């Protein structure tokens, strides 16, 4: 065998080994990027579900709040009517006016 042929063969093997190492590094980097993207996508989806749950909860609380406000108005009006119809409260009002 000719010495230049041996060197050429070694150079090709070294070059091939370096290319394989570069490709492995690129594949590893791509795998890490893909894992990071997957993690971020899952995190975004989880946050979206949390936001949907919170929005539904806010809507339910708003609805309950409106219902309670309405009930409070009815009860307030009922109490006012009872107080105005009761002689106990009218007497108290008269006494407090005299003081």
Short mmCIF file of N, CA and C in Angstrom, two decimals, residues 8-94:
data_model
loop_
_atom_site.label_atom_id
_atom_site.label_comp_id
_atom_site.label_asym_id
_atom_site.label_seq_id
_atom_site.Cartn_x
_atom_site.Cartn_y
_atom_site.Cartn_z
N UNK A 8 -4.62 8.98 3.66
CA UNK A 8 -5.93 9.37 3.13
C UNK A 8 -7.03 8.59 3.83
N UNK A 9 -6.83 7.30 4.01
CA UNK A 9 -7.81 6.46 4.68
C UNK A 9 -7.99 6.88 6.13
N UNK A 10 -6.89 7.17 6.83
CA UNK A 10 -6.98 7.64 8.23
C UNK A 10 -7.69 8.99 8.31
N UNK A 11 -7.36 9.85 7.39
CA UNK A 11 -7.99 11.18 7.36
C UNK A 11 -9.49 11.05 7.13
N UNK A 12 -9.86 10.16 6.24
CA UNK A 12 -11.29 9.96 5.97
C UNK A 12 -12.01 9.41 7.20
N UNK A 13 -11.34 8.43 7.88
CA UNK A 13 -11.96 7.89 9.10
C UNK A 13 -12.08 8.96 10.18
N UNK A 14 -11.04 9.77 10.34
CA UNK A 14 -11.07 10.84 11.34
C UNK A 14 -12.16 11.84 11.00
N UNK A 15 -12.23 12.19 9.71
CA UNK A 15 -13.26 13.13 9.26
C UNK A 15 -14.65 12.56 9.50
N UNK A 16 -14.81 11.28 9.18
CA UNK A 16 -16.09 10.60 9.37
C UNK A 16 -16.46 10.56 10.86
N UNK A 17 -15.48 10.28 11.71
CA UNK A 17 -15.71 10.24 13.16
C UNK A 17 -16.13 11.62 13.66
N UNK A 18 -15.45 12.67 13.16
CA UNK A 18 -15.80 14.04 13.58
C UNK A 18 -17.21 14.40 13.11
N UNK A 19 -17.55 14.01 11.89
CA UNK A 19 -18.89 14.30 11.38
C UNK A 19 -19.95 13.57 12.21
N UNK A 20 -19.68 12.32 12.56
CA UNK A 20 -20.63 11.56 13.39
C UNK A 20 -20.78 12.22 14.76
N UNK A 21 -19.67 12.69 15.33
CA UNK A 21 -19.74 13.36 16.63
C UNK A 21 -20.54 14.65 16.51
N UNK A 22 -20.32 15.40 15.41
CA UNK A 22 -21.08 16.63 15.19
C UNK A 22 -22.57 16.32 15.04
N UNK A 23 -22.88 15.27 14.28
CA UNK A 23 -24.28 14.89 14.08
C UNK A 23 -24.91 14.46 15.40
N UNK A 24 -24.15 13.70 16.21
CA UNK A 24 -24.65 13.29 17.52
C UNK A 24 -24.93 14.51 18.39
N UNK A 25 -24.02 15.50 18.34
CA UNK A 25 -24.20 16.72 19.13
C UNK A 25 -25.43 17.48 18.67
N UNK A 26 -25.62 17.55 17.35
CA UNK A 26 -26.79 18.24 16.79
C UNK A 26 -28.06 17.50 17.20
N UNK A 27 -28.04 16.17 17.12
CA UNK A 27 -29.22 15.38 17.52
C UNK A 27 -29.52 15.57 19.00
N UNK A 28 -28.48 15.59 19.82
CA UNK A 28 -28.68 15.79 21.26
C UNK A 28 -29.26 17.17 21.52
N UNK A 29 -28.75 18.17 20.80
CA UNK A 29 -29.26 19.53 20.96
C UNK A 29 -30.72 19.62 20.53
N UNK A 30 -31.03 18.96 19.40
CA UNK A 30 -32.42 18.94 18.91
C UNK A 30 -33.33 18.24 19.91
N UNK A 31 -32.83 17.15 20.50
CA UNK A 31 -33.62 16.42 21.48
C UNK A 31 -33.90 17.29 22.70
N UNK A 32 -32.88 18.03 23.15
CA UNK A 32 -33.06 18.93 24.31
C UNK A 32 -34.05 20.03 23.96
N UNK A 33 -33.94 20.60 22.75
CA UNK A 33 -34.88 21.65 22.33
C UNK A 33 -36.29 21.11 22.26
N UNK A 34 -36.44 19.90 21.72
CA UNK A 34 -37.77 19.29 21.62
C UNK A 34 -38.36 19.03 23.00
N UNK A 35 -37.53 18.54 23.92
CA UNK A 35 -38.01 18.30 25.29
C UNK A 35 -38.42 19.62 25.94
N UNK A 36 -37.65 20.68 25.72
CA UNK A 36 -37.97 22.00 26.28
C UNK A 36 -39.28 22.53 25.68
N UNK A 37 -39.43 22.39 24.36
CA UNK A 37 -40.66 22.85 23.71
C UNK A 37 -41.86 22.07 24.24
N UNK A 38 -41.70 20.76 24.39
CA UNK A 38 -42.78 19.92 24.91
C UNK A 38 -43.14 20.34 26.32
N UNK A 39 -42.12 20.60 27.14
CA UNK A 39 -42.36 21.04 28.52
C UNK A 39 -43.12 22.37 28.53
N UNK A 40 -42.69 23.31 27.67
CA UNK A 40 -43.35 24.62 27.62
C UNK A 40 -44.79 24.50 27.12
N UNK A 41 -45.01 23.66 26.12
CA UNK A 41 -46.37 23.46 25.60
C UNK A 41 -47.27 22.89 26.69
N UNK A 42 -46.76 21.90 27.42
CA UNK A 42 -47.55 21.31 28.51
C UNK A 42 -47.83 22.35 29.58
N UNK A 43 -46.85 23.20 29.87
CA UNK A 43 -47.04 24.24 30.87
C UNK A 43 -48.11 25.24 30.41
N UNK A 44 -48.07 25.62 29.14
CA UNK A 44 -49.06 26.55 28.59
C UNK A 44 -50.45 25.93 28.66
N UNK A 45 -50.56 24.65 28.29
CA UNK A 45 -51.86 23.98 28.33
C UNK A 45 -52.40 23.92 29.77
N UNK A 46 -51.51 23.63 30.71
CA UNK A 46 -51.92 23.58 32.11
C UNK A 46 -52.40 24.96 32.58
N UNK A 47 -51.68 26.00 32.18
CA UNK A 47 -52.09 27.36 32.55
C UNK A 47 -53.41 27.74 31.91
N UNK A 48 -53.63 27.29 30.67
CA UNK A 48 -54.92 27.57 30.01
C UNK A 48 -56.07 26.90 30.76
N UNK A 49 -55.85 25.66 31.18
CA UNK A 49 -56.90 24.96 31.94
C UNK A 49 -57.15 25.66 33.27
N UNK A 50 -56.08 26.09 33.92
CA UNK A 50 -56.22 26.81 35.19
C UNK A 50 -57.01 28.11 34.98
N UNK A 51 -56.69 28.82 33.90
CA UNK A 51 -57.40 30.07 33.59
C UNK A 51 -58.88 29.81 33.32
N UNK A 52 -59.17 28.74 32.57
CA UNK A 52 -60.57 28.38 32.31
C UNK A 52 -61.30 28.08 33.60
N UNK A 53 -60.65 27.33 34.48
CA UNK A 53 -61.26 26.99 35.78
C UNK A 53 -61.52 28.25 36.60
N UNK A 54 -60.52 29.14 36.63
CA UNK A 54 -60.68 30.39 37.39
C UNK A 54 -61.78 31.26 36.80
N UNK A 55 -61.85 31.34 35.48
CA UNK A 55 -62.90 32.13 34.83
C UNK A 55 -64.28 31.59 35.16
N UNK A 56 -64.41 30.27 35.13
CA UNK A 56 -65.69 29.65 35.48
C UNK A 56 -66.04 29.95 36.93
N UNK A 57 -65.04 29.90 37.81
CA UNK A 57 -65.27 30.18 39.23
C UNK A 57 -65.70 31.64 39.43
N UNK A 58 -65.05 32.56 38.71
CA UNK A 58 -65.41 33.99 38.80
C UNK A 58 -66.85 34.19 38.34
N UNK A 59 -67.22 33.54 37.24
CA UNK A 59 -68.60 33.66 36.75
C UNK A 59 -69.60 33.14 37.77
N UNK A 60 -69.28 32.01 38.40
CA UNK A 60 -70.17 31.44 39.41
C UNK A 60 -70.29 32.37 40.62
N UNK A 61 -69.18 32.96 41.04
CA UNK A 61 -69.20 33.88 42.19
C UNK A 61 -69.99 35.14 41.85
N UNK A 62 -69.82 35.66 40.62
CA UNK A 62 -70.60 36.84 40.20
C UNK A 62 -72.09 36.55 40.25
N UNK A 63 -72.46 35.38 39.72
CA UNK A 63 -73.87 34.98 39.70
C UNK A 63 -74.42 34.87 41.12
N UNK A 64 -73.66 34.22 42.00
CA UNK A 64 -74.07 34.08 43.40
C UNK A 64 -74.19 35.46 44.07
N UNK A 65 -73.24 36.34 43.76
CA UNK A 65 -73.26 37.69 44.33
C UNK A 65 -74.51 38.45 43.92
N UNK A 66 -74.88 38.38 42.64
CA UNK A 66 -76.09 39.05 42.17
C UNK A 66 -77.33 38.48 42.87
N UNK A 67 -77.35 37.17 43.02
CA UNK A 67 -78.49 36.52 43.69
C UNK A 67 -78.59 37.00 45.15
N UNK A 68 -77.46 37.06 45.84
CA UNK A 68 -77.47 37.50 47.24
C UNK A 68 -77.85 38.97 47.36
N UNK A 69 -77.39 39.80 46.43
CA UNK A 69 -77.76 41.22 46.45
C UNK A 69 -79.28 41.38 46.32
N UNK A 70 -79.84 40.61 45.41
CA UNK A 70 -81.28 40.66 45.18
C UNK A 70 -82.03 40.21 46.44
N UNK A 71 -81.56 39.11 47.04
CA UNK A 71 -82.20 38.62 48.27
C UNK A 71 -82.07 39.65 49.39
N UNK A 72 -80.92 40.31 49.48
CA UNK A 72 -80.71 41.33 50.51
C UNK A 72 -81.66 42.52 50.32
N UNK A 73 -81.89 42.90 49.06
CA UNK A 73 -82.84 44.00 48.81
C UNK A 73 -84.24 43.62 49.25
N UNK A 74 -84.63 42.39 48.94
CA UNK A 74 -85.97 41.92 49.34
C UNK A 74 -86.08 41.90 50.86
N UNK A 75 -85.06 41.35 51.53
CA UNK A 75 -85.07 41.30 53.00
C UNK A 75 -85.05 42.69 53.62
N UNK A 76 -84.26 43.59 53.03
CA UNK A 76 -84.20 44.97 53.53
C UNK A 76 -85.55 45.65 53.43
N UNK A 77 -86.20 45.46 52.30
CA UNK A 77 -87.53 46.05 52.11
C UNK A 77 -88.53 45.44 53.10
N UNK A 78 -88.45 44.14 53.31
CA UNK A 78 -89.33 43.45 54.24
C UNK A 78 -89.12 43.99 55.66
N UNK A 79 -87.86 44.15 56.07
CA UNK A 79 -87.55 44.67 57.41
C UNK A 79 -88.06 46.10 57.56
N UNK A 80 -87.86 46.92 56.52
CA UNK A 80 -88.37 48.30 56.56
C UNK A 80 -89.88 48.33 56.74
N UNK A 81 -90.56 47.46 56.00
CA UNK A 81 -92.02 47.40 56.11
C UNK A 81 -92.45 46.97 57.50
N UNK A 82 -91.75 45.97 58.08
CA UNK A 82 -92.08 45.53 59.43
C UNK A 82 -91.86 46.65 60.45
N UNK A 83 -90.73 47.35 60.29
CA UNK A 83 -90.40 48.42 61.24
C UNK A 83 -91.42 49.56 61.16
N UNK A 84 -91.82 49.92 59.95
CA UNK A 84 -92.77 51.02 59.82
C UNK A 84 -94.16 50.61 60.31
N UNK A 85 -94.47 49.33 60.26
CA UNK A 85 -95.78 48.86 60.71
C UNK A 85 -95.80 48.59 62.22
N UNK A 86 -94.63 48.52 62.84
CA UNK A 86 -94.56 48.15 64.26
C UNK A 86 -94.59 49.39 65.14
N UNK A 87 -95.43 49.35 66.18
CA UNK A 87 -95.51 50.48 67.11
C UNK A 87 -94.26 50.54 67.98
N UNK A 88 -93.57 49.43 68.17
CA UNK A 88 -92.34 49.41 68.99
C UNK A 88 -91.31 50.35 68.39
N UNK A 89 -91.12 50.26 67.08
CA UNK A 89 -90.11 51.09 66.44
C UNK A 89 -90.57 52.54 66.33
N UNK A 90 -91.84 52.75 66.17
CA UNK A 90 -92.34 54.12 66.10
C UNK A 90 -92.19 54.80 67.45
N UNK A 91 -92.44 54.08 68.54
CA UNK A 91 -92.26 54.64 69.89
C UNK A 91 -90.81 54.98 70.13
N UNK A 92 -89.92 54.10 69.73
CA UNK A 92 -88.50 54.34 69.92
C UNK A 92 -88.08 55.58 69.15
N UNK A 93 -88.60 55.72 67.94
CA UNK A 93 -88.26 56.90 67.14
C UNK A 93 -88.73 58.16 67.84
N UNK A 94 -89.92 58.12 68.42
CA UNK A 94 -90.47 59.29 69.11
C UNK A 94 -89.63 59.63 70.33
#
